[in-house]
Amino acid sequence: MKIGIPRALLYYYYFPFWKAFFEALDMEVVVSEETNKGILNKGIKESVSEICVPIKLYIGHAIQLLNKEIDYIFVPRMVSIQSGEYFCPKFMGLPDMLRHGVKGLEGKIITCQIKSDSDDISAPENYYPMAEVLGVTKEQIQVAASVAREQWIGFRMFNKSGFTAVEAMKMIQTNDSLEVLLNNQQSSKPVLRIGLIGYVYNIYDPFLNMNIIEKLRELNVDFITFDMLEEAQLQEKIKDMEKTLFWTFSNKLLGAGLRLFHEPTIDGIIHLTAFGCGPDSFMGKLFEFESDQTGVPFMSIRVDEHTGENHLQTRIEAFVDMLKRKKFIA
Amino acid sequence: MVKAYIGIDVGSVSTNVVAIDENANVLFNIYIRTNGQSIDSVKKGIESLKQQLDHRKYTISGVGTTGSGRQIAGVMVGADVVKNEITAHAVATTYFVPEVRTIFEIGGQDSKIIFIKDGMVVDFAMNTVCAAGTGSFLDHQSERLGISIEQFGDYALASKNDVRIAGRCTVFAESDMIAKQQYGFSKPDIINGLCQALVRNYINNLARGKKLEPPFVFQGGVAANSGIKAAFEKEIGHEVIIPSYFNVMGAIGTAILAKEEIQKTGKKTNFRGFHALQTDFVPSSFICQGCSNNCEVIKVKMNGQTVAMWGDRCGMWQEKVSQVVI
């Protein structure tokens, strides 16, 4: 059987798990191509217009997989990965949104409900509902989930040690971590270090964010993202808050941001957000307050469907200039 | 020979060219409406610089460009520094008003606020995609009201009644203005209301509740409008300084940066020379069919030879040009 996985949303967080899981069940895994204008346009056309661009991209990626002779597209219903916290409702309704809202996807979606009390989503019960459609036994699922867990832990280890999720994926897939490591270190010693705060699907999709990671590296700026921090580090600053944000990943980002504002090695913080993201509007304001208190410069960059790269370039350059002058002239 | 440095700011509405000397005294400045013709405007600006600057006295030792057209201008003239507008503006303002804390800059299609402390940018904000409340909007309204933009300020200052115009969005502002005209408010009242709406919108969108510290400097093309200056002073309750070269500050800033760069590195300038004006620069664009990104690639040819390309997300075309030795 051939299973398609859209290169969008939590692909950048869980793909190593899902790939290993399906492969352990003797399935072939196909990933949609890297985001391009064609994928975005398809996604926009098939989505309701008010929805955020990461969801539109997910839909575009799912449609693209239809050309790849897949049997099913795996669209999990992400419910919770932290007790008492939930995913943004768009994640919870994702399989239905695709099945019933997008032409051609009915009957092509395979789904299951993911509930867990931590980022580790390997509990086999999550995946039992797929056993019948996949034609496998519960025992096979148990084995596959544990194999997948190993892979995911390997990926996460690289990610947590400071590599981007995309690099970490390459490192476990090719077993050639050395090469990635070398490529990563080729550039000269970074002059600045910033916190790049954003959801994985915003910071790691170079099309959506007009390659912000590459732009920062060209300017010789090192960065740290929330997924590079340990869970305990993410929770530290928010566990005493009277009320946190509603959704799991928003809380992780908030925890990362609040922490980085107080990290002496961090020169500034950039918040990358997709237009129309509700939770981010709260978070952005909280970061503004934190910036005022700590004196650490902060900037929000909002991405959307438009492709004008000029404004992004100008903002990043100006922000980096400001940090450099502050650091080296003052 | 005295060293001179050129600064060029290619914006959406105006193209500004300045020349400064070693001490950042302005030797020459010109403000040209771009009218969508950035290459011609740069040529025009450099041409009048050539005519007015004494060749026997001055030698061009460095060139900087800024503004949304900084890339193409940089290629045309052979720039030593290609800098974003925010840095360029801040550099110029802190030169003229060293104690400045807040810069209001309103240009043709964008507006910025820059916060300075001890001569250093500490924060900034730019308007988002929307161009509400910028120079182009005022241009459009002056046309609609049938008065020239130069008279806008005088009209606003002659206002006797306060008229509240919605400043959140230009579309609403326009319908609000039409309604107020139909109620019979005078032109000065409406224009004054518009100036206040623009400033309110600017403060709401860009300052976003941040503490505004004096001295305030107001620059950019819109600073020519005394009505807006008055509206700013009313809104923040403090005097606003307009520097003498308010409409070419970006160009001055990038000229200063070019001067610093040359002084620091001791390099010879990349300036192609005034004769380069005769060169034919032909920009063109095509849709790359390499993948489904279908990038619009901008190509600039100089005397038939491609000298610059950009706009491709993958960098394939940029790579090709950089291999060609010019």
CSV table of N, CA and C in Angstrom, one decimal, chain A residues 35-38 206-207 210 285 288 298-299 302 306-307 310 313-315 317-319 321-322 325-326 330, chain B residues 68 70 82-87 91 120-124 126-129 208 257 260 292-295 313:
chain,number,residue,atom,x,y,z
A,35,THR,N,7.0,22.9,-1.0
A,35,THR,CA,6.0,23.9,-1.4
A,35,THR,C,6.4,24.7,-2.6
A,36,ASN,N,5.5,24.9,-3.5
A,36,ASN,CA,5.8,25.9,-4.6
A,36,ASN,C,4.5,26.6,-4.9
A,37,LYS,N,4.6,27.5,-5.8
A,37,LYS,CA,3.4,28.4,-6.1
A,37,LYS,C,2.2,27.6,-6.5
A,38,GLY,N,2.5,26.5,-7.3
A,38,GLY,CA,1.4,25.7,-7.8
A,38,GLY,C,0.6,25.0,-6.6
A,206,PRO,N,10.3,27.0,3.5
A,206,PRO,CA,11.0,28.2,2.9
A,206,PRO,C,10.2,29.0,1.9
A,207,PHE,N,9.2,28.3,1.3
A,207,PHE,CA,8.4,29.1,0.4
A,207,PHE,C,7.5,30.1,1.1
A,210,MET,N,9.6,32.9,2.7
A,210,MET,CA,10.5,33.5,1.8
A,210,MET,C,12.0,33.2,2.3
A,285,LYS,N,1.5,40.3,21.5
A,285,LYS,CA,1.4,41.3,22.5
A,285,LYS,C,2.2,41.0,23.7
A,288,GLU,N,5.7,41.7,23.1
A,288,GLU,CA,6.0,43.2,23.1
A,288,GLU,C,6.2,43.6,24.5
A,298,PHE,N,12.6,43.3,19.6
A,298,PHE,CA,11.6,42.3,19.2
A,298,PHE,C,11.0,42.8,17.9
A,299,MET,N,10.7,41.8,17.0
A,299,MET,CA,10.0,42.2,15.7
A,299,MET,C,9.1,41.1,15.3
A,302,ARG,N,4.9,39.0,9.6
A,302,ARG,CA,3.7,38.4,9.2
A,302,ARG,C,3.8,37.8,7.8
A,306,HIS,N,0.8,36.5,-0.1
A,306,HIS,CA,1.5,37.4,-1.1
A,306,HIS,C,3.0,36.9,-1.2
A,307,THR,N,3.6,37.3,-2.3
A,307,THR,CA,4.9,36.8,-2.5
A,307,THR,C,5.9,37.9,-2.6
A,310,ASN,N,10.4,41.9,-1.0
A,310,ASN,CA,11.1,43.1,-0.6
A,310,ASN,C,10.9,43.5,0.8
A,313,GLN,N,12.8,41.3,3.3
A,313,GLN,CA,14.2,41.6,3.2
A,313,GLN,C,14.6,42.9,4.0
A,314,THR,N,13.8,43.9,3.7
A,314,THR,CA,14.1,45.2,4.3
A,314,THR,C,14.0,45.1,5.9
A,315,ARG,N,12.9,44.4,6.3
A,315,ARG,CA,12.7,44.3,7.8
A,315,ARG,C,13.8,43.5,8.4
A,317,GLU,N,16.9,42.9,7.3
A,317,GLU,CA,18.1,43.6,7.2
A,317,GLU,C,18.2,44.7,8.3
A,318,ALA,N,17.1,45.5,8.4
A,318,ALA,CA,17.1,46.6,9.3
A,318,ALA,C,17.2,46.1,10.7
A,319,PHE,N,16.5,45.0,11.0
A,319,PHE,CA,16.6,44.4,12.4
A,319,PHE,C,18.0,44.0,12.7
A,321,ASP,N,20.8,45.0,11.3
A,321,ASP,CA,21.6,46.2,11.3
A,321,ASP,C,21.6,46.8,12.7
A,322,MET,N,20.3,46.9,13.2
A,322,MET,CA,20.1,47.5,14.5
A,322,MET,C,20.8,46.7,15.6
A,325,ARG,N,24.7,47.2,15.3
A,325,ARG,CA,25.2,48.5,15.7
A,325,ARG,C,25.1,48.5,17.2
A,326,LYS,N,24.0,48.0,17.8
A,326,LYS,CA,23.8,48.0,19.2
A,326,LYS,C,24.9,47.2,19.9
A,330,ALA,N,27.9,50.2,20.5
A,330,ALA,CA,27.6,50.8,21.8
A,330,ALA,C,28.6,50.3,22.8
B,68,SER,N,13.2,51.1,-2.2
B,68,SER,CA,12.7,49.8,-2.7
B,68,SER,C,13.4,49.4,-4.0
B,70,ARG,N,16.6,49.9,-4.5
B,70,ARG,CA,18.1,50.0,-4.3
B,70,ARG,C,18.9,49.0,-5.1
B,82,VAL,N,24.6,49.1,-0.4
B,82,VAL,CA,23.2,49.0,-0.8
B,82,VAL,C,22.5,48.7,0.5
B,83,LYS,N,21.7,49.7,1.0
B,83,LYS,CA,21.2,49.6,2.4
B,83,LYS,C,19.7,49.7,2.5
B,84,ASN,N,19.1,49.1,3.4
B,84,ASN,CA,17.6,49.3,3.6
B,84,ASN,C,17.3,50.7,4.1
B,85,GLU,N,16.1,51.1,3.9
B,85,GLU,CA,15.6,52.5,4.2
B,85,GLU,C,15.7,52.8,5.7
B,86,ILE,N,15.4,51.9,6.5
B,86,ILE,CA,15.4,52.2,7.9
B,86,ILE,C,16.7,52.6,8.5
B,87,THR,N,17.7,51.8,8.2
B,87,THR,CA,19.1,52.2,8.6
B,87,THR,C,19.5,53.5,8.0
B,91,VAL,N,20.5,56.9,10.1
B,91,VAL,CA,21.8,57.4,10.1
B,91,VAL,C,21.8,58.9,9.8
B,120,MET,N,21.4,55.3,18.5
B,120,MET,CA,21.3,54.0,18.0
B,120,MET,C,19.8,53.6,17.8
B,121,VAL,N,19.5,52.9,16.7
B,121,VAL,CA,18.1,52.4,16.5
B,121,VAL,C,17.8,51.4,17.6
B,122,VAL,N,16.8,51.5,18.4
B,122,VAL,CA,16.4,50.5,19.4
B,122,VAL,C,15.2,49.8,19.0
B,123,ASP,N,14.4,50.4,18.1
B,123,ASP,CA,13.1,49.7,17.7
B,123,ASP,C,12.6,50.4,16.5
B,124,PHE,N,11.9,49.7,15.7
B,124,PHE,CA,11.2,50.4,14.5
B,124,PHE,C,10.0,49.6,14.1
B,126,MET,N,7.2,49.3,10.5
B,126,MET,CA,6.9,49.8,9.2
B,126,MET,C,5.4,49.4,9.0
B,127,ASN,N,4.7,50.2,8.2
B,127,ASN,CA,3.3,49.8,7.9
B,127,ASN,C,3.3,48.4,7.2
B,128,THR,N,2.2,47.7,7.4
B,128,THR,CA,2.1,46.4,6.8
B,128,THR,C,1.8,46.6,5.4
B,129,VAL,N,1.2,45.6,4.8
B,129,VAL,CA,0.9,45.6,3.3
B,129,VAL,C,0.1,46.8,2.9
B,208,ARG,N,1.8,51.8,18.3
B,208,ARG,CA,1.2,50.7,19.0
B,208,ARG,C,1.4,50.8,20.5
B,257,LEU,N,26.7,56.3,4.8
B,257,LEU,CA,27.1,54.9,5.0
B,257,LEU,C,28.2,54.6,3.9
B,260,GLU,N,31.4,56.1,5.1
B,260,GLU,CA,32.0,55.3,6.2
B,260,GLU,C,32.6,54.0,5.7
B,292,SER,N,7.3,24.7,-10.7
B,292,SER,CA,5.9,25.3,-10.6
B,292,SER,C,5.9,26.5,-9.7
B,293,ASN,N,7.0,27.0,-9.2
B,293,ASN,CA,7.0,28.3,-8.6
B,293,ASN,C,6.8,29.4,-9.5
B,294,ASN,N,7.1,29.2,-10.8
B,294,ASN,CA,6.9,30.2,-11.8
B,294,ASN,C,7.4,31.6,-11.4
B,295,CYS,N,8.6,31.7,-10.9
B,295,CYS,CA,9.1,33.0,-10.4
B,295,CYS,C,9.1,34.0,-11.5
B,313,ARG,N,13.5,32.3,-6.7
B,313,ARG,CA,13.6,31.8,-5.3
B,313,ARG,C,14.7,30.8,-5.2
